[in-house]
Short mmCIF file of C-alpha atoms in Angstrom, two decimals:
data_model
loop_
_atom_site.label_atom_id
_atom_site.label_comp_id
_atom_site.label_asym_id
_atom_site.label_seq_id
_atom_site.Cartn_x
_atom_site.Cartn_y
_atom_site.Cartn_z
CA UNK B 1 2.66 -15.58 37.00
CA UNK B 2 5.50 -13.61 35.79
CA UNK B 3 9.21 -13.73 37.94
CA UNK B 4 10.02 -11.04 40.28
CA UNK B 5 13.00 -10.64 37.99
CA UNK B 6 11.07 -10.19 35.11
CA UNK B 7 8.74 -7.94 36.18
CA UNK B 8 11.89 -5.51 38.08
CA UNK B 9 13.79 -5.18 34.83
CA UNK B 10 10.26 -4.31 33.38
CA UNK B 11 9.28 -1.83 35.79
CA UNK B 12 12.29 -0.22 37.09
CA UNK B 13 13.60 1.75 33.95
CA UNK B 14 10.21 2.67 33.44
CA UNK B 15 9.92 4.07 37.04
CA UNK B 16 13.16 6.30 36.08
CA UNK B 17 11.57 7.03 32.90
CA UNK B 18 8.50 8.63 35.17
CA UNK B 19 11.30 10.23 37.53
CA UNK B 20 13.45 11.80 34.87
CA UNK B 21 10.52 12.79 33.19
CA UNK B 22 8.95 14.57 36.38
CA UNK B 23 12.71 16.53 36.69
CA UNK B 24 12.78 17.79 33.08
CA UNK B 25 8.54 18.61 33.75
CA UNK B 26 9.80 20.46 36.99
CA UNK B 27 12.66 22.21 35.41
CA UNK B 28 11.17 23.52 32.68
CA UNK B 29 8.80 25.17 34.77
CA UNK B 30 10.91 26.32 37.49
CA UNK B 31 13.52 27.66 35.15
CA UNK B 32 12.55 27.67 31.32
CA UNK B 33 9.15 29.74 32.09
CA UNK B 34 10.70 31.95 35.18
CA UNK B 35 14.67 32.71 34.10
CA UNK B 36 14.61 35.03 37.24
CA UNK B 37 15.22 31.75 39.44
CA UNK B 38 18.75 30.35 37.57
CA UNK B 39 21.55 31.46 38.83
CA UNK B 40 23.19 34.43 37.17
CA UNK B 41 26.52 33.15 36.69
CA UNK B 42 28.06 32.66 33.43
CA UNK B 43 28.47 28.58 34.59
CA UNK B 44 24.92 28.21 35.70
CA UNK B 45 23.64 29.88 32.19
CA UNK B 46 25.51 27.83 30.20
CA UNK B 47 24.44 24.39 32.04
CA UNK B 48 21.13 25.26 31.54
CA UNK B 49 21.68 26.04 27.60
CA UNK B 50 22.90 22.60 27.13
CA UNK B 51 20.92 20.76 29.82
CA UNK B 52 17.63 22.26 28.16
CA UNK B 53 19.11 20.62 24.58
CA UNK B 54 20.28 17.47 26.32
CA UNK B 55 16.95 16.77 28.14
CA UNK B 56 14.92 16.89 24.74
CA UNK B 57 16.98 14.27 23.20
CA UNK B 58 17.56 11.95 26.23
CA UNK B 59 14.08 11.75 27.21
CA UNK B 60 13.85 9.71 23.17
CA UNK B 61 16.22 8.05 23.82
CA UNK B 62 16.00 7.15 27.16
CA UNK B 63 12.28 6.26 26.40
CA UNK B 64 13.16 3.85 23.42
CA UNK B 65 16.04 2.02 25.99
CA UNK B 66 12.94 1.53 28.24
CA UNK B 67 10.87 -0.27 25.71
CA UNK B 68 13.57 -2.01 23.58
CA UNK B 69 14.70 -3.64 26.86
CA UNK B 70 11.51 -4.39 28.19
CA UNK B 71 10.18 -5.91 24.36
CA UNK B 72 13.64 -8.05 24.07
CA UNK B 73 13.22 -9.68 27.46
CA UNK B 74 9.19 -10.70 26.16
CA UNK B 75 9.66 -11.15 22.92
CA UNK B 76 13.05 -11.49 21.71
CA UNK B 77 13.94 -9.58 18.54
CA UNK B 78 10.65 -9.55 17.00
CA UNK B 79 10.07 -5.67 17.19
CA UNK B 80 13.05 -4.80 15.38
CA UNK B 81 10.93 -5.19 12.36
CA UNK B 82 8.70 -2.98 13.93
CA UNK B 83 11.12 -0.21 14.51
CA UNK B 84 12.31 -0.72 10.67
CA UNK B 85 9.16 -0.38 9.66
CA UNK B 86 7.85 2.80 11.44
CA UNK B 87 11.04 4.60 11.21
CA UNK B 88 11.28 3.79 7.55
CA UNK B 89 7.57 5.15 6.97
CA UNK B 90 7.50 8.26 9.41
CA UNK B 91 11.23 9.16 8.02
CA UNK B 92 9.93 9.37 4.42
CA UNK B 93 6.90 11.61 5.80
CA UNK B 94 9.09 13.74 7.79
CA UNK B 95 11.63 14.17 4.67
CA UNK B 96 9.34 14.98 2.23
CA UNK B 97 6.86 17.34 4.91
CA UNK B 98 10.51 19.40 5.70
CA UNK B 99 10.93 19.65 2.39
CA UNK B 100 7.99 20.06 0.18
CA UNK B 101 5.39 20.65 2.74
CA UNK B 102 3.44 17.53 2.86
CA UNK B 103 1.83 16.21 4.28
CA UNK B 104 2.30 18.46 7.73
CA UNK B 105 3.04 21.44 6.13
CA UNK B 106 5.87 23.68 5.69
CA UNK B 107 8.43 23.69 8.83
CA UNK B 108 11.81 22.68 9.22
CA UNK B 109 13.87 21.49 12.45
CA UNK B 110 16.34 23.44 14.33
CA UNK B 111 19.18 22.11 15.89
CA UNK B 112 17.69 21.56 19.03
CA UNK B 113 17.49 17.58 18.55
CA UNK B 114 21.23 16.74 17.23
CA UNK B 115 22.49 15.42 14.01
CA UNK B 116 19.97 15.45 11.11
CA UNK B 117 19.20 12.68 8.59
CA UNK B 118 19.63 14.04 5.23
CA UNK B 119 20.10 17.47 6.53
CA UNK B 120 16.39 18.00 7.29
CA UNK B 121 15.15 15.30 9.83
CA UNK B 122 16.62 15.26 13.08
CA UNK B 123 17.68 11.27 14.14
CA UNK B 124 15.48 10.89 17.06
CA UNK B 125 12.67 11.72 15.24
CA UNK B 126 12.00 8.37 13.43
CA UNK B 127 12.93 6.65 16.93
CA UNK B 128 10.20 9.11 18.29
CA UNK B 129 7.14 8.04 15.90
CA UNK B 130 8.00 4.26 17.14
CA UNK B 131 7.35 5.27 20.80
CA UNK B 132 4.44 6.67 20.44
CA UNK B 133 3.31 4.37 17.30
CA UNK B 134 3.57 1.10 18.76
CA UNK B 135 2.07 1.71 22.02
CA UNK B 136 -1.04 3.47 20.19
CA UNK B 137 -1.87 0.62 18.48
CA UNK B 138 -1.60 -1.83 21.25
CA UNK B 139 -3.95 0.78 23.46
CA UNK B 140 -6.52 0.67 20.68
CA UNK B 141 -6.64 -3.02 20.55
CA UNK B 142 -7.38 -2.46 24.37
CA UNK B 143 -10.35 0.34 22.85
CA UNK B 144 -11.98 -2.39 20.60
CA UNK B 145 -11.27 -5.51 22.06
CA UNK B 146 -10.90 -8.41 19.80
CA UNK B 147 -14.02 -8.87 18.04
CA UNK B 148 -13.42 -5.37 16.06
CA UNK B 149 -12.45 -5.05 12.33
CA UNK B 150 -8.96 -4.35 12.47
CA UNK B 151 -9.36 -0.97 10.23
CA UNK B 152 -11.30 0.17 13.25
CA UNK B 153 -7.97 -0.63 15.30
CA UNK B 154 -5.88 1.22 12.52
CA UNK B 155 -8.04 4.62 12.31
CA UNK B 156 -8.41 4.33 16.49
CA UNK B 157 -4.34 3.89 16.48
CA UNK B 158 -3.47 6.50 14.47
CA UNK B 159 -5.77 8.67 16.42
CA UNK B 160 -4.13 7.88 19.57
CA UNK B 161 -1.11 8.86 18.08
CA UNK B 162 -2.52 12.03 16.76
CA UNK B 163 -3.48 12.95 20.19
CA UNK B 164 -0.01 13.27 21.30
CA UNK B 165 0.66 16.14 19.01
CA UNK B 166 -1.92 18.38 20.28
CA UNK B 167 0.29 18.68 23.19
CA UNK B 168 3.46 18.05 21.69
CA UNK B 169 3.50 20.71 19.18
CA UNK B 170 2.29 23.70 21.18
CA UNK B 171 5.63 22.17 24.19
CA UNK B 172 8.02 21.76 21.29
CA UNK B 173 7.58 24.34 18.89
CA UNK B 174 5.00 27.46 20.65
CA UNK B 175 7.16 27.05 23.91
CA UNK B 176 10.52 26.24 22.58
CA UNK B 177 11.61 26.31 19.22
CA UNK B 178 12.80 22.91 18.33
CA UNK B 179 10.75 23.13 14.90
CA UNK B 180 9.67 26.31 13.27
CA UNK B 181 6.41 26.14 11.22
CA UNK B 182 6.68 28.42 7.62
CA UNK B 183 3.00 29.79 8.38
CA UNK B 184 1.84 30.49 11.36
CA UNK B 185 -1.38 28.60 12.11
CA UNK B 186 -4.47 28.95 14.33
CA UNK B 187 -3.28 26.21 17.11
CA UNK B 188 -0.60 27.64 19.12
CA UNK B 189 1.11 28.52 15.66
CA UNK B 190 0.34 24.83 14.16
CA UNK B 191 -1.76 24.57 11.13
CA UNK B 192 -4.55 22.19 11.47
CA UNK B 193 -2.83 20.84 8.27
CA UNK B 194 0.14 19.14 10.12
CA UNK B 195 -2.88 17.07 12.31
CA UNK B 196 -4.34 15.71 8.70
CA UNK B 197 -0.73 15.33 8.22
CA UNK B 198 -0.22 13.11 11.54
CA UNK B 199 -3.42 11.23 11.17
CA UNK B 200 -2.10 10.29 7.62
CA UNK B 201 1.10 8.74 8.71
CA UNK B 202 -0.41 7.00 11.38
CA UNK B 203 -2.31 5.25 9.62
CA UNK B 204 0.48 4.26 7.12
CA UNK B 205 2.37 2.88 10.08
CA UNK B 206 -0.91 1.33 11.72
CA UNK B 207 -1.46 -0.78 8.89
CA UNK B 208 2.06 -1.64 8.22
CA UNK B 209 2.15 -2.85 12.06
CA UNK B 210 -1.18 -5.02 11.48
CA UNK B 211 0.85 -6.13 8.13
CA UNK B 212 3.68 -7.69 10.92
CA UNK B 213 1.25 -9.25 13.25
CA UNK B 214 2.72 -7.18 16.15
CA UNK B 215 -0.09 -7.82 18.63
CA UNK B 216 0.58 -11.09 18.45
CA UNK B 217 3.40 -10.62 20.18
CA UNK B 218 2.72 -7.23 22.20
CA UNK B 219 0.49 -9.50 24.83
CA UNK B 220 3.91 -10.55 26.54
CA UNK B 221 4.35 -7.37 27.85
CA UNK B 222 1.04 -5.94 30.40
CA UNK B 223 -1.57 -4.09 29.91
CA UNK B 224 -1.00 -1.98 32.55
CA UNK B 225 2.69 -1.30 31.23
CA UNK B 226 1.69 -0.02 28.01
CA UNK B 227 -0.41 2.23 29.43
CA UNK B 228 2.02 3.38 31.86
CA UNK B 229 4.20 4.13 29.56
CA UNK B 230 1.86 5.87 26.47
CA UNK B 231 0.94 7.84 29.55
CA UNK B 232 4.58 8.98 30.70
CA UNK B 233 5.83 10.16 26.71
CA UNK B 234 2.54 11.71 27.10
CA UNK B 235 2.85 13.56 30.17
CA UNK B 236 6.37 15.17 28.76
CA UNK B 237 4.99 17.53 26.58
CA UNK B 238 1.66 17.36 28.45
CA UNK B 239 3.09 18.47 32.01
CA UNK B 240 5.18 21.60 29.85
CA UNK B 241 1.78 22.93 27.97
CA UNK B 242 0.20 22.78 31.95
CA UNK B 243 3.19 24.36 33.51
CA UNK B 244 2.86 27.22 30.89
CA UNK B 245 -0.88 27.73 31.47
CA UNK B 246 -1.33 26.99 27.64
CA UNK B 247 -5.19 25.36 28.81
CA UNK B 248 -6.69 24.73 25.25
CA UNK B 249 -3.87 22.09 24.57
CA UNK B 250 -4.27 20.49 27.56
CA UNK B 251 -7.75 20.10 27.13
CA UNK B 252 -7.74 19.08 24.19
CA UNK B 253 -5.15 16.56 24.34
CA UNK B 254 -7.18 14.76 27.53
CA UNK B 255 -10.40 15.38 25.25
CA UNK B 256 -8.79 13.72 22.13
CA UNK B 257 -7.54 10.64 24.11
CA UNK B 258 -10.85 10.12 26.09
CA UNK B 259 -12.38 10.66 22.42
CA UNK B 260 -10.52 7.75 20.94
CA UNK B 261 -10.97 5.14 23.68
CA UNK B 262 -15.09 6.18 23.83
CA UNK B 263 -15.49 5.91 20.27
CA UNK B 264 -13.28 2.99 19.78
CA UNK B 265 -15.88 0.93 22.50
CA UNK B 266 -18.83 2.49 20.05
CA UNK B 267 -17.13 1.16 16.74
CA UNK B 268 -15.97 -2.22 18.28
CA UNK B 269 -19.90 -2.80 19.43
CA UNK B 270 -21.08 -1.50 15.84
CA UNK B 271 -18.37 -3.60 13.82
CA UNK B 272 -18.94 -6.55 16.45
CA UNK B 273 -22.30 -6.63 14.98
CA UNK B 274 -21.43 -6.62 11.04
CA UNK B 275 -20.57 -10.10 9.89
CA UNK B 276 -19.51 -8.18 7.12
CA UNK B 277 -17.13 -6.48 8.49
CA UNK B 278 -14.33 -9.53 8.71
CA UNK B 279 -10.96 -9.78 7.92
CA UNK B 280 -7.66 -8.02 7.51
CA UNK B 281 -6.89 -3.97 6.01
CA UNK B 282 -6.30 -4.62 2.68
#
């Protein structure tokens, strides 16, 4: 049974995490979608210009203080491979999509989210995929249980991970404009490239995180904390799609997660069955 010291510096900066993340929620739709209710003072405008760039970039960051501390009291140092590895991967796709196109298709990044690597990919970015990245895969091992091929984990994974964009992308470029897409497409202004383009990388990472053996280690740390906290990045961009009345993404975000966890039980049963089917992704 873990220590009541262990399990506070788990749970506490994840229950700020849910707090600040309920604010910025609250916020946004009290005074991004109705400007009528700030202030009109010169002060108050400016706060809320900066506060609505700051809260974008903390919520990263404070998110990825929440889960390195919590994975370095488990485990040590062992997911700083991890994080090398994802960033690497989803930094090369990012690079290449704001420049060429591909695999997302053509956008590019506003200032919105601070300093940009190589001019075109905003820092927090790469941090960002790792969030959301590592946590997907752990929650599909949860899908499958054990006895499932691991490329059913890897596809199941990277569709957890895709999930998150169909309400990330209408909250963070449709209803504020820290990307920009070059052609306007059919989902909120997304082209249904850029979710070919998400499943893609996800599955690059997925494998590359089967490649480190990271759920050998991910066990240290609940089940009931992981899905806490894929839950609370996804209720960021969830709660703002909700607050805005934007009801296809939200339904089809919850639709695309309850998706992935009913067909991962319906793969794990079918691959279960397949002696075949042993082994490692190649």
């Amino acid at each position: 049974m873990e220590s009541i010291g262990k399990r506070l510096v788990s749970w506490g900066p994840l229950g700020f995490l849910i707090v600040f993340t309920a604010i910025a929620v609250t916020g946004y739709g009290y005074f991004g979608l109705r400007p009528e209710n700030l202030p009109q003072s010169g002060r108050a405008l400016s706060f809320y210009a900066v506060s609505f760039q700051f809260f974008g970039q903390a919520h990263i960051v404070l998110a990825a203080l929440v889960l390195a501390l919590t994975l370095t009291l488990r485990v040590g140092g062992r997911w700083i491979a991890a994080l090398a590895l994802t960033a690497t991967v989803s930094f090369l796709a990012e690079y290449i999509g704001t420049g060429y196109g591909f695999p997302f298709g053509a956008y590019e990044y506003t200032g919105l989210l601070g300093f940009k690597l190589g001019g075109r990919v905003p820092w927090v970015i790469p941090l960002s995929w790792f969030l959301m990245g590592l946590p997907s895969l752990v929650l599909a091992r949860r899908a499958v249980g054990d006895r499932a091929h691991p490329w059913v984990r890897v596809v199941v994974g990277a569709a957890l991970l895709t999930s998150w964009d169909l309400a990330l992308d209408p909250a963070m470029s449709y209803l504020t404009p820290y990307w920009l897409w070059g052609v306007e497409g059919a989902f909120y202004g997304m082209p249904m490239i850029n979710l070919a383009g998400w499943m893609f990388t996800g599955i690059l990472i997925m494998l590359g995180l089967e490649r480190l053996r990271v759920l050998e280690w991910t066990d240290h740390v609940p089940s009931r904390w992981w899905y806490t906290y894929y839950g609370v990045l996804l209720a960021m961009p969830l709660g703002m799609v909700l607050m805005a009345g934007l009801w296809s993404s939200v339904l089809f975000t919850l639709l695309a997660v309850t998706l992935c966890f009913l067909s991962g039980r319906l793969a794990a049963g079918w691959s279960a069955r397949s002696p075949r089917l042993a082994g490692t992704p190649a």
